[in-house]
PDB file of C-alpha atoms in Angstrom:
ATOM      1  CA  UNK A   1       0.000   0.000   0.000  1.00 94.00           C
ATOM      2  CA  UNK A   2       0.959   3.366  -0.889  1.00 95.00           C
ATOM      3  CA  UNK A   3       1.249   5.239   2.772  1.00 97.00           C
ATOM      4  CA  UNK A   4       3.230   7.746   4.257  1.00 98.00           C
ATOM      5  CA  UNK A   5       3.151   7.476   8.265  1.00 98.00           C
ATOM      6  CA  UNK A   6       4.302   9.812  10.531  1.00 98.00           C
ATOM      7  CA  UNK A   7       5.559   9.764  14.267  1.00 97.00           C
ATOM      8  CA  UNK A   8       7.055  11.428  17.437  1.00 97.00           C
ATOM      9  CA  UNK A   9       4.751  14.059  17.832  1.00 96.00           C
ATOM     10  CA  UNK A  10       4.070  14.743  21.908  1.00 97.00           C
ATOM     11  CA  UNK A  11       3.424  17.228  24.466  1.00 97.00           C
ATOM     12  CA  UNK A  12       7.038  19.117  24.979  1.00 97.00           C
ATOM     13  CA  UNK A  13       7.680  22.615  27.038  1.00 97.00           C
ATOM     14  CA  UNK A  14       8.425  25.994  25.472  1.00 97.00           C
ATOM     15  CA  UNK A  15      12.029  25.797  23.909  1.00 97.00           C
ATOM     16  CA  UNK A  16      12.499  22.129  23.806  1.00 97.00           C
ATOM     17  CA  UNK A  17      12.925  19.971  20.772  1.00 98.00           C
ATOM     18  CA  UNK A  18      11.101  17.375  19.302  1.00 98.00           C
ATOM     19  CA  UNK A  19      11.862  15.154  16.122  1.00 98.00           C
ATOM     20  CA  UNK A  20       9.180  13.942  13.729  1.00 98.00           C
ATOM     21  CA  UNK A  21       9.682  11.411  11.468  1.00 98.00           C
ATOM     22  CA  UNK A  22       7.793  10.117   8.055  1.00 98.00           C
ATOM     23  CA  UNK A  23       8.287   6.708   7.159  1.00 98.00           C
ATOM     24  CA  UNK A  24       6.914   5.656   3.065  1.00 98.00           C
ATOM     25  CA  UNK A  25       6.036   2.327   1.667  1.00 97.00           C
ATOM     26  CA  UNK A  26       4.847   1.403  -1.623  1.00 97.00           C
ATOM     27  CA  UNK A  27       6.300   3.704  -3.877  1.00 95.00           C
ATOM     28  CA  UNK A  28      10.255   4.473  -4.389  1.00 96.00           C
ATOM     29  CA  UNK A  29      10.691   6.900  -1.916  1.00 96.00           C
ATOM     30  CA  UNK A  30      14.498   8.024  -2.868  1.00 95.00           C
ATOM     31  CA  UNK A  31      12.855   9.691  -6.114  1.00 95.00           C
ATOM     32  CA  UNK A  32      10.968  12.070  -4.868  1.00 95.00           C
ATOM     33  CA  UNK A  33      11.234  15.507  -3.048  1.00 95.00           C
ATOM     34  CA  UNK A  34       9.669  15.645   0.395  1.00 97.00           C
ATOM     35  CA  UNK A  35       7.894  18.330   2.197  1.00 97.00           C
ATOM     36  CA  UNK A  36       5.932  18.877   6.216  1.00 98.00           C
ATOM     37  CA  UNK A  37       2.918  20.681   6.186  1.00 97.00           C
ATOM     38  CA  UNK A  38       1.232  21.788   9.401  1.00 98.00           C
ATOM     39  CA  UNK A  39      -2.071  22.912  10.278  1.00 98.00           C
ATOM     40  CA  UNK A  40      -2.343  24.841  13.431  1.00 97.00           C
ATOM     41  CA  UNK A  41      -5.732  23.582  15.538  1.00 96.00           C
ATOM     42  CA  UNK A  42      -8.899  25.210  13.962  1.00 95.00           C
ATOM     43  CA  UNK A  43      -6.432  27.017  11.493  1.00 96.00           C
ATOM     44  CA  UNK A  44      -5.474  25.924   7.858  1.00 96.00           C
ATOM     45  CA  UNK A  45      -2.421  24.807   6.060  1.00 96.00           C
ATOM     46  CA  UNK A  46       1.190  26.063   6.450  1.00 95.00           C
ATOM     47  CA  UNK A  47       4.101  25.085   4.302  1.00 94.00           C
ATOM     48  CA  UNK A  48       7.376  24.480   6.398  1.00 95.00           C
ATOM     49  CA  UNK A  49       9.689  23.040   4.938  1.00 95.00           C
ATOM     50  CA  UNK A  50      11.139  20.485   1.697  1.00 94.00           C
ATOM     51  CA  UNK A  51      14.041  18.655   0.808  1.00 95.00           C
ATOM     52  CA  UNK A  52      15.301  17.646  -2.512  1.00 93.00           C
ATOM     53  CA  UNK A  53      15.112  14.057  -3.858  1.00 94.00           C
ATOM     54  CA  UNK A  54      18.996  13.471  -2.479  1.00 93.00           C
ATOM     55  CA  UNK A  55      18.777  15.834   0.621  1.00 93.00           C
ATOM     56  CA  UNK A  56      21.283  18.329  -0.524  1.00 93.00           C
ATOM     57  CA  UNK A  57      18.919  21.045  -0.777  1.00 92.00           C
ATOM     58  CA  UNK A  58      16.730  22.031   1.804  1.00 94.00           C
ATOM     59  CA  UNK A  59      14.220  25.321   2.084  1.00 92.00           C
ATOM     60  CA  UNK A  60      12.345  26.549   4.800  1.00 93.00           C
ATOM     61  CA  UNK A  61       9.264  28.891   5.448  1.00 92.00           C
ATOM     62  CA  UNK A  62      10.113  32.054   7.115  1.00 92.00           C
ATOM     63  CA  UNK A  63       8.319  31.518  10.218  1.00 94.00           C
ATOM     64  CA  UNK A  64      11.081  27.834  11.141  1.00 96.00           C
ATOM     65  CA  UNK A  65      13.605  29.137   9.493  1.00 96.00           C
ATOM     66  CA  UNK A  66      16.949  28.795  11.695  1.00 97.00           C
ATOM     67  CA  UNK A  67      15.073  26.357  14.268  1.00 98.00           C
ATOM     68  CA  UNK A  68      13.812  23.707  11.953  1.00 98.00           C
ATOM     69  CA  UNK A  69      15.820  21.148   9.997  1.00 98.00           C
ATOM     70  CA  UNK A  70      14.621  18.677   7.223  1.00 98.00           C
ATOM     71  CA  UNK A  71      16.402  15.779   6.220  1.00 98.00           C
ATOM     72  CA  UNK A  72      16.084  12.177   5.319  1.00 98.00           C
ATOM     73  CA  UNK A  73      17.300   8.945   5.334  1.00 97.00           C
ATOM     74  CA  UNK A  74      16.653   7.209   1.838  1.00 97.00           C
ATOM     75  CA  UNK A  75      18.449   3.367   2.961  1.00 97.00           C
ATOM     76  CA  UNK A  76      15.208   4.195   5.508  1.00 97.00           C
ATOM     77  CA  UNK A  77      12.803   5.483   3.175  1.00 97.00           C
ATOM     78  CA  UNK A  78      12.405   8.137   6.074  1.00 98.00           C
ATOM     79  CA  UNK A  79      11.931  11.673   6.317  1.00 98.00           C
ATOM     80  CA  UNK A  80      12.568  13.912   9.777  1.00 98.00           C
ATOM     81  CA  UNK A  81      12.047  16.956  10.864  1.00 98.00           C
ATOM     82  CA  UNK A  82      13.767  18.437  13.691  1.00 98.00           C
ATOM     83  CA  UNK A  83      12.432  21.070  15.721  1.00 98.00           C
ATOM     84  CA  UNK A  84      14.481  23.421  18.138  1.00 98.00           C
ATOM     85  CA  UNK A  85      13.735  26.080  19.903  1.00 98.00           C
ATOM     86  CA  UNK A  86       9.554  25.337  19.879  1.00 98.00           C
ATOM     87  CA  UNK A  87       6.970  27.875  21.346  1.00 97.00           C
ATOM     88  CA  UNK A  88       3.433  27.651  21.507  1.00 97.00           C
ATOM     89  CA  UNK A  89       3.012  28.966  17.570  1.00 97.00           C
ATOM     90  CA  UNK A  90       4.259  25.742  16.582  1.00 98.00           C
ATOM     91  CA  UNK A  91       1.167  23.775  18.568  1.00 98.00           C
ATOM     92  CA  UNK A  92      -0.086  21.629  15.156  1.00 98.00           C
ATOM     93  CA  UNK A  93      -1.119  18.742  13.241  1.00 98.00           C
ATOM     94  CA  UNK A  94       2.585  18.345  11.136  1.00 98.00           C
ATOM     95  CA  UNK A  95       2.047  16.359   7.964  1.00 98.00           C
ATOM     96  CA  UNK A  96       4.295  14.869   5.479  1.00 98.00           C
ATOM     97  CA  UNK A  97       3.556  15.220   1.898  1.00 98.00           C
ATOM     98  CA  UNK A  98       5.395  13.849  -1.667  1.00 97.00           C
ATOM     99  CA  UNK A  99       6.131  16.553  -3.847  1.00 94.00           C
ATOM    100  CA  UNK A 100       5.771  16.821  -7.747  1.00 89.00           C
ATOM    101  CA  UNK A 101       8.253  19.694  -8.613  1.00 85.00           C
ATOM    102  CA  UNK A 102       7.781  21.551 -12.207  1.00 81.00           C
ATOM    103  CA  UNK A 103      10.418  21.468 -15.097  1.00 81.00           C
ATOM    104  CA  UNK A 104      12.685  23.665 -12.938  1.00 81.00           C
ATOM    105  CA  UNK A 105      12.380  22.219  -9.588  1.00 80.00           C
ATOM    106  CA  UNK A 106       9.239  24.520  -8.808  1.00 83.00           C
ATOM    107  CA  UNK A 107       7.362  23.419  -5.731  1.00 81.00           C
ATOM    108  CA  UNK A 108       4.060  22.325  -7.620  1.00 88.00           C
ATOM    109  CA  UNK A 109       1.554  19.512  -5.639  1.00 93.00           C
ATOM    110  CA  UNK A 110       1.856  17.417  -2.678  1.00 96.00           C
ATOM    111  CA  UNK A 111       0.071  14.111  -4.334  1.00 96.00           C
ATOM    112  CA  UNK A 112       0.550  12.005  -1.373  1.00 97.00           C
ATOM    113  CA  UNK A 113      -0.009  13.119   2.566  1.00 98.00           C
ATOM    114  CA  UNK A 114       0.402  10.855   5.867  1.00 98.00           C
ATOM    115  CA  UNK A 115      -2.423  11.123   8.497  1.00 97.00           C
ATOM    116  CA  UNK A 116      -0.460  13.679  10.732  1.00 98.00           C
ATOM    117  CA  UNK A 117       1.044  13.877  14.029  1.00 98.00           C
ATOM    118  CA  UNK A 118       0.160  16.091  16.647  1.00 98.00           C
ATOM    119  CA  UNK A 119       2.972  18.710  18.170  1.00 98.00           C
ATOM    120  CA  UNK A 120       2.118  20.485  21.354  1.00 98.00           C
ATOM    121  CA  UNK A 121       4.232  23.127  22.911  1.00 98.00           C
ATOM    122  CA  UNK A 122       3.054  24.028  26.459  1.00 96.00           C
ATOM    123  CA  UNK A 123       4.475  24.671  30.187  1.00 94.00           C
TER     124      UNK A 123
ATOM    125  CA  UNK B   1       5.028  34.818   2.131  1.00 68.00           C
ATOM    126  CA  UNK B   2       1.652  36.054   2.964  1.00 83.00           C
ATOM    127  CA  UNK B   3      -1.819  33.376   2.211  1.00 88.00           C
ATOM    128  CA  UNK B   4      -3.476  33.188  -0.643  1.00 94.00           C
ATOM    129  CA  UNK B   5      -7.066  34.980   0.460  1.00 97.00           C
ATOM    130  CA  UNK B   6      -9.873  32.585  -0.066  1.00 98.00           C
ATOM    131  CA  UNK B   7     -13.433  33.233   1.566  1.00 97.00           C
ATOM    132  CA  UNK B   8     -14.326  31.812   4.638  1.00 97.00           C
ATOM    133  CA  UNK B   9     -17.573  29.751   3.680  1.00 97.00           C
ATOM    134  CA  UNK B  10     -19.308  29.120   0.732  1.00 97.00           C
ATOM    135  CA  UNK B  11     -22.619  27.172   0.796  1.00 95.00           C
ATOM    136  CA  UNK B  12     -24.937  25.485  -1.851  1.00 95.00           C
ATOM    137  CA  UNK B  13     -27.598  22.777  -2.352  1.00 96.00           C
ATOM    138  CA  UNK B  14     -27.294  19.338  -3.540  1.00 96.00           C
ATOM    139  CA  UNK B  15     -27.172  19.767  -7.406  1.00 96.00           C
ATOM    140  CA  UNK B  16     -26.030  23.372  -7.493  1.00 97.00           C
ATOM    141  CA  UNK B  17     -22.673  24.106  -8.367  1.00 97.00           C
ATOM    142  CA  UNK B  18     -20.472  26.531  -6.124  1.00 97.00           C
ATOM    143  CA  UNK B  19     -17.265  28.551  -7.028  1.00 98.00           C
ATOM    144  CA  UNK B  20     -14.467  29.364  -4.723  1.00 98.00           C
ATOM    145  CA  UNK B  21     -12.346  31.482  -5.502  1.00 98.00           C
ATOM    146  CA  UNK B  22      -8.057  32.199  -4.362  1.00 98.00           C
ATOM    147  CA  UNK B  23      -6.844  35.561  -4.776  1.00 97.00           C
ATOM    148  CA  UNK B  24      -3.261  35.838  -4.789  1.00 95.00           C
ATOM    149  CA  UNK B  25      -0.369  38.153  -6.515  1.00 92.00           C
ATOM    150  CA  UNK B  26       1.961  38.396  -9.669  1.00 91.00           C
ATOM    151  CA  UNK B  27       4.434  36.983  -7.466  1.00 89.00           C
ATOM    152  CA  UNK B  28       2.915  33.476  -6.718  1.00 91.00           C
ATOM    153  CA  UNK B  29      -0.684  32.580  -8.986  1.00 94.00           C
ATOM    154  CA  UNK B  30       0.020  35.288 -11.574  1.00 93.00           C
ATOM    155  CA  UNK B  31       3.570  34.368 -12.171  1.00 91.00           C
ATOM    156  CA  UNK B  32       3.104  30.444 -12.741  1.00 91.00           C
ATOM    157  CA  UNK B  33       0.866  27.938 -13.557  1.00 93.00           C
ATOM    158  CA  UNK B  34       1.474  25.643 -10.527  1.00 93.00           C
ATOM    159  CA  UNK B  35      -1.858  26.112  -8.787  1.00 96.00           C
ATOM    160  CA  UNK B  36      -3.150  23.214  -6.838  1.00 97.00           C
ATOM    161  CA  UNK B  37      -6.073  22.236  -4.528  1.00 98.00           C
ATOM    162  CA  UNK B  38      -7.052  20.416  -1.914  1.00 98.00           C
ATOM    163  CA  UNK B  39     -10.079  19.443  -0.079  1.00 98.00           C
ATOM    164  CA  UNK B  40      -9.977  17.854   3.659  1.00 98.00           C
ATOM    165  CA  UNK B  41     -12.285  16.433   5.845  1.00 97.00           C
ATOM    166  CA  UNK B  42     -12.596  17.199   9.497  1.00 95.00           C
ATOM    167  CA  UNK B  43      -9.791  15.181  11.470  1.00 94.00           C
ATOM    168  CA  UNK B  44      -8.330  13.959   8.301  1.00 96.00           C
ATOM    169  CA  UNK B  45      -5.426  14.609   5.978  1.00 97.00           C
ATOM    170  CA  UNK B  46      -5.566  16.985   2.664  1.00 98.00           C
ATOM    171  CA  UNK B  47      -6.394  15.132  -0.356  1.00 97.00           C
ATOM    172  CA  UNK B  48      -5.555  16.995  -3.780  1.00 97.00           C
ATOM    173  CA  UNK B  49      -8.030  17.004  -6.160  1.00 98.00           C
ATOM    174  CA  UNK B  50      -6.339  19.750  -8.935  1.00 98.00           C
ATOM    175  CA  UNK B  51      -3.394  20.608  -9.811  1.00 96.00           C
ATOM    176  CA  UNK B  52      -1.633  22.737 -12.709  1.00 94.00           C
ATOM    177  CA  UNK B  53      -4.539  24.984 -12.433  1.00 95.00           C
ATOM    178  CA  UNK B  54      -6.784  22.564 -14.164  1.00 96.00           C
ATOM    179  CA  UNK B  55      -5.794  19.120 -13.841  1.00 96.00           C
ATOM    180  CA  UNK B  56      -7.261  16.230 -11.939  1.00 97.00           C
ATOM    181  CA  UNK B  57      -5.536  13.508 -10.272  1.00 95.00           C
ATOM    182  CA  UNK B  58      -6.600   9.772 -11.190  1.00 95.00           C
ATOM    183  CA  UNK B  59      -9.955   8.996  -9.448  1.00 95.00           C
ATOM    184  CA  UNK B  60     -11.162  12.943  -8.325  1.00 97.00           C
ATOM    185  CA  UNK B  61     -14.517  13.587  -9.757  1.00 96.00           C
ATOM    186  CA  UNK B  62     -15.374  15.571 -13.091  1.00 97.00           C
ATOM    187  CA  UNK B  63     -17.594  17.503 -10.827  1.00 97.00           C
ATOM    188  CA  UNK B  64     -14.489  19.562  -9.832  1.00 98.00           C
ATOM    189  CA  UNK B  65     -12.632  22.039 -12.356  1.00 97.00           C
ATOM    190  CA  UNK B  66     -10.378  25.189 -11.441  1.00 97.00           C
ATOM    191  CA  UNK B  67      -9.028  27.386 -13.632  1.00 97.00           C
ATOM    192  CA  UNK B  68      -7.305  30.946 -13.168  1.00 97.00           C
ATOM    193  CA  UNK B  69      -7.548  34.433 -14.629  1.00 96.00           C
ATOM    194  CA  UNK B  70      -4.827  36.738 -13.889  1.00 96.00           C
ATOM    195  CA  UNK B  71      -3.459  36.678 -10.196  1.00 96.00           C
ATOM    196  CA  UNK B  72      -7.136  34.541  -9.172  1.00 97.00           C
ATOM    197  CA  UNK B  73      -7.249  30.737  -9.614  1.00 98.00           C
ATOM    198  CA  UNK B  74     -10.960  29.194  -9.019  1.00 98.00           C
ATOM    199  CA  UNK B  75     -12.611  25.641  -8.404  1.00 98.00           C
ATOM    200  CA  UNK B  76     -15.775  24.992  -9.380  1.00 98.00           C
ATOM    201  CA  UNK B  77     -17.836  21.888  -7.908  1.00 97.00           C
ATOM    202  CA  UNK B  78     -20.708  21.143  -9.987  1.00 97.00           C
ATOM    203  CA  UNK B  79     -23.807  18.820  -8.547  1.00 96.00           C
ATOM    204  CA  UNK B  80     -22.852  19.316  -5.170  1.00 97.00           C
ATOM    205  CA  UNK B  81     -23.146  16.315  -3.298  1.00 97.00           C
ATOM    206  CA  UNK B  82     -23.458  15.983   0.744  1.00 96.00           C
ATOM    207  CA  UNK B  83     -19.760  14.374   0.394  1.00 96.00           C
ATOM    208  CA  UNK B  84     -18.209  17.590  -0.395  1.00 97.00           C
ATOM    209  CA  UNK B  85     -19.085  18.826   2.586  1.00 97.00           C
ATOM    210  CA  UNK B  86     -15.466  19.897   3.787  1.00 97.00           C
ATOM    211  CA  UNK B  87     -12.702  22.470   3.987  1.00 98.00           C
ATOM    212  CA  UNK B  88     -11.161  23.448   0.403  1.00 98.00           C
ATOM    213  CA  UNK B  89      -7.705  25.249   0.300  1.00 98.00           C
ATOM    214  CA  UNK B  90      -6.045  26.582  -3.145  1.00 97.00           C
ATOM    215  CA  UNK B  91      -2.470  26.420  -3.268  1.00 96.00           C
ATOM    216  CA  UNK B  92       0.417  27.806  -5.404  1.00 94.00           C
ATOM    217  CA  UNK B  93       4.279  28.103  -6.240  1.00 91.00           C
ATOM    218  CA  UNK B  94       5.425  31.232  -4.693  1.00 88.00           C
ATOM    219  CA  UNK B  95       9.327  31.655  -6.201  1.00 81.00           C
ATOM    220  CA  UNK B  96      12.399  31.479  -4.399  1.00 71.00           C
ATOM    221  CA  UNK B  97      11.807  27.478  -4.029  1.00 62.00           C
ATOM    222  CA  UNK B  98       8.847  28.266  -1.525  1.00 82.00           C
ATOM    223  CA  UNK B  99       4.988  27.524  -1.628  1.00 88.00           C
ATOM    224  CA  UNK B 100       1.835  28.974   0.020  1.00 92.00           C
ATOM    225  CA  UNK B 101      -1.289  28.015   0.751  1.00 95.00           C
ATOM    226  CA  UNK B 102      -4.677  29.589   0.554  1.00 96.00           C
ATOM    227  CA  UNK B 103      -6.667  30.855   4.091  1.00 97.00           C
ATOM    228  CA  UNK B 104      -9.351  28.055   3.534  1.00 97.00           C
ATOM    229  CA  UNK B 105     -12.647  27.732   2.516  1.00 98.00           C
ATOM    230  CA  UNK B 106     -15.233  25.716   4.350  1.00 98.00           C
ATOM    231  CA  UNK B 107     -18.106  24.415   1.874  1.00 98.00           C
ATOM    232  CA  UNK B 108     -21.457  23.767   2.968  1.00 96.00           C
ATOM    233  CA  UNK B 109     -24.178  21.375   1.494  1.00 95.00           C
ATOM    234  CA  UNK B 110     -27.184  22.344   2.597  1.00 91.00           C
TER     235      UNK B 110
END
């Protein structure tokens, strides 16, 4: 079956880090791009974050930029993200998504998304 | 890297069809044609339904189309149905390798 699965999210305190991870079956994962996705509670979609098809690019949204890193693991066929530094903005639903880039490497659609994992940042 | 602007709520009956539309800028929906969308049911993940502006994926319904004019990209749902009662967001290549979403639109079948 075509999945994507993700894991780690928990309850952690103001400036603590956490590290998510996104593990894919059923398709070859080590050809596509990557990206999270997270969705605030009651809010809608934010992009955070993507990584190229080998991990040797990686691009951020403003608003992780400096506390988050993306990476993967293709021998795994998993994708992390690690988050520093957390505060209570970050409290969401993180998903992983598969990207299909344009011609040019464009960000275009996220085709396939895991059921999310929650991220809580409280005292 | 502001969000697209999409109305809160739009509402129809079964049968109607309903428009919503994205308004964005020349730097992310007027500047390329890699507008997607996505629809999502409460507690559950995104599921894309369009992409390239006008394009569905294997197994979405004909009864959804989107096209764009300018810096606005629209989907259209046609014979509303009680299963497309759920939250809609547009979504779009912004430059500088980075990507936005739209504020979200909650549809209604009455």
């Amino acid at each position: 079956e075509v999945q994507l699965v993700e894991s780690g999210g928990a309850l952690i305190q103001p400036g603590g880090s956490l590290r998510l991870s996104c593990a894919a079956s059923g398709f070859t994962f080590s050809r596509y791009a990557m990206t999270w996705v997270r969705q605030a509670p009651g809010k809608g979609l934010e992009w955070i974050s993507v990584i190229s098809i080998g991990g040797g690019m990686t691009f951020y949204a403003d608003s992780v930029k400096g506390r988050f890193t993306i990476s993967r693991d293709n021998s795994m066929d998993t994708l992390f993200l690690q988050m520093n530094s957390l505060r209570a903005g970050d409290t969401a639903v993180y998903f992983c998504a598969k990207v299909s880039l344009g011609s040019f490497g464009e960000i275009n659609y996220f085709d396939l998304w895991g059921q999310g994992t929650l991220v809580t940042v409280s005292s | 890297q502001s969000a697209l602007t999409q109305p809160a709520s739009v509402s129809g009956s079964p049968g109607q069809s309903i428009t919503i539309s994205c308004f964005g800028t020349s730097s992310d929906i007027g500047s390329y044609d890699f507008v997607s969308w996505y629809q999502q049911h409460p507690d559950k993940a995104p599921k894309l339904i369009i992409f390239d502006v006008n394009h569905r994926p294997s197994g979405v319904s004909t009864r959804f189309s989107g096209s764009k004019s300018g810096n606005t990209a629209s989907l259209t749902i046609s014979g509303l149905r009680p299963e497309d009662d759920a939250d809609y967001y547009c979504s779009s290549y912004s430059g500088t390798t980075t990507h936005v979403f739209g504020t979200g639109t909650s549809v209604t079948v009455l």
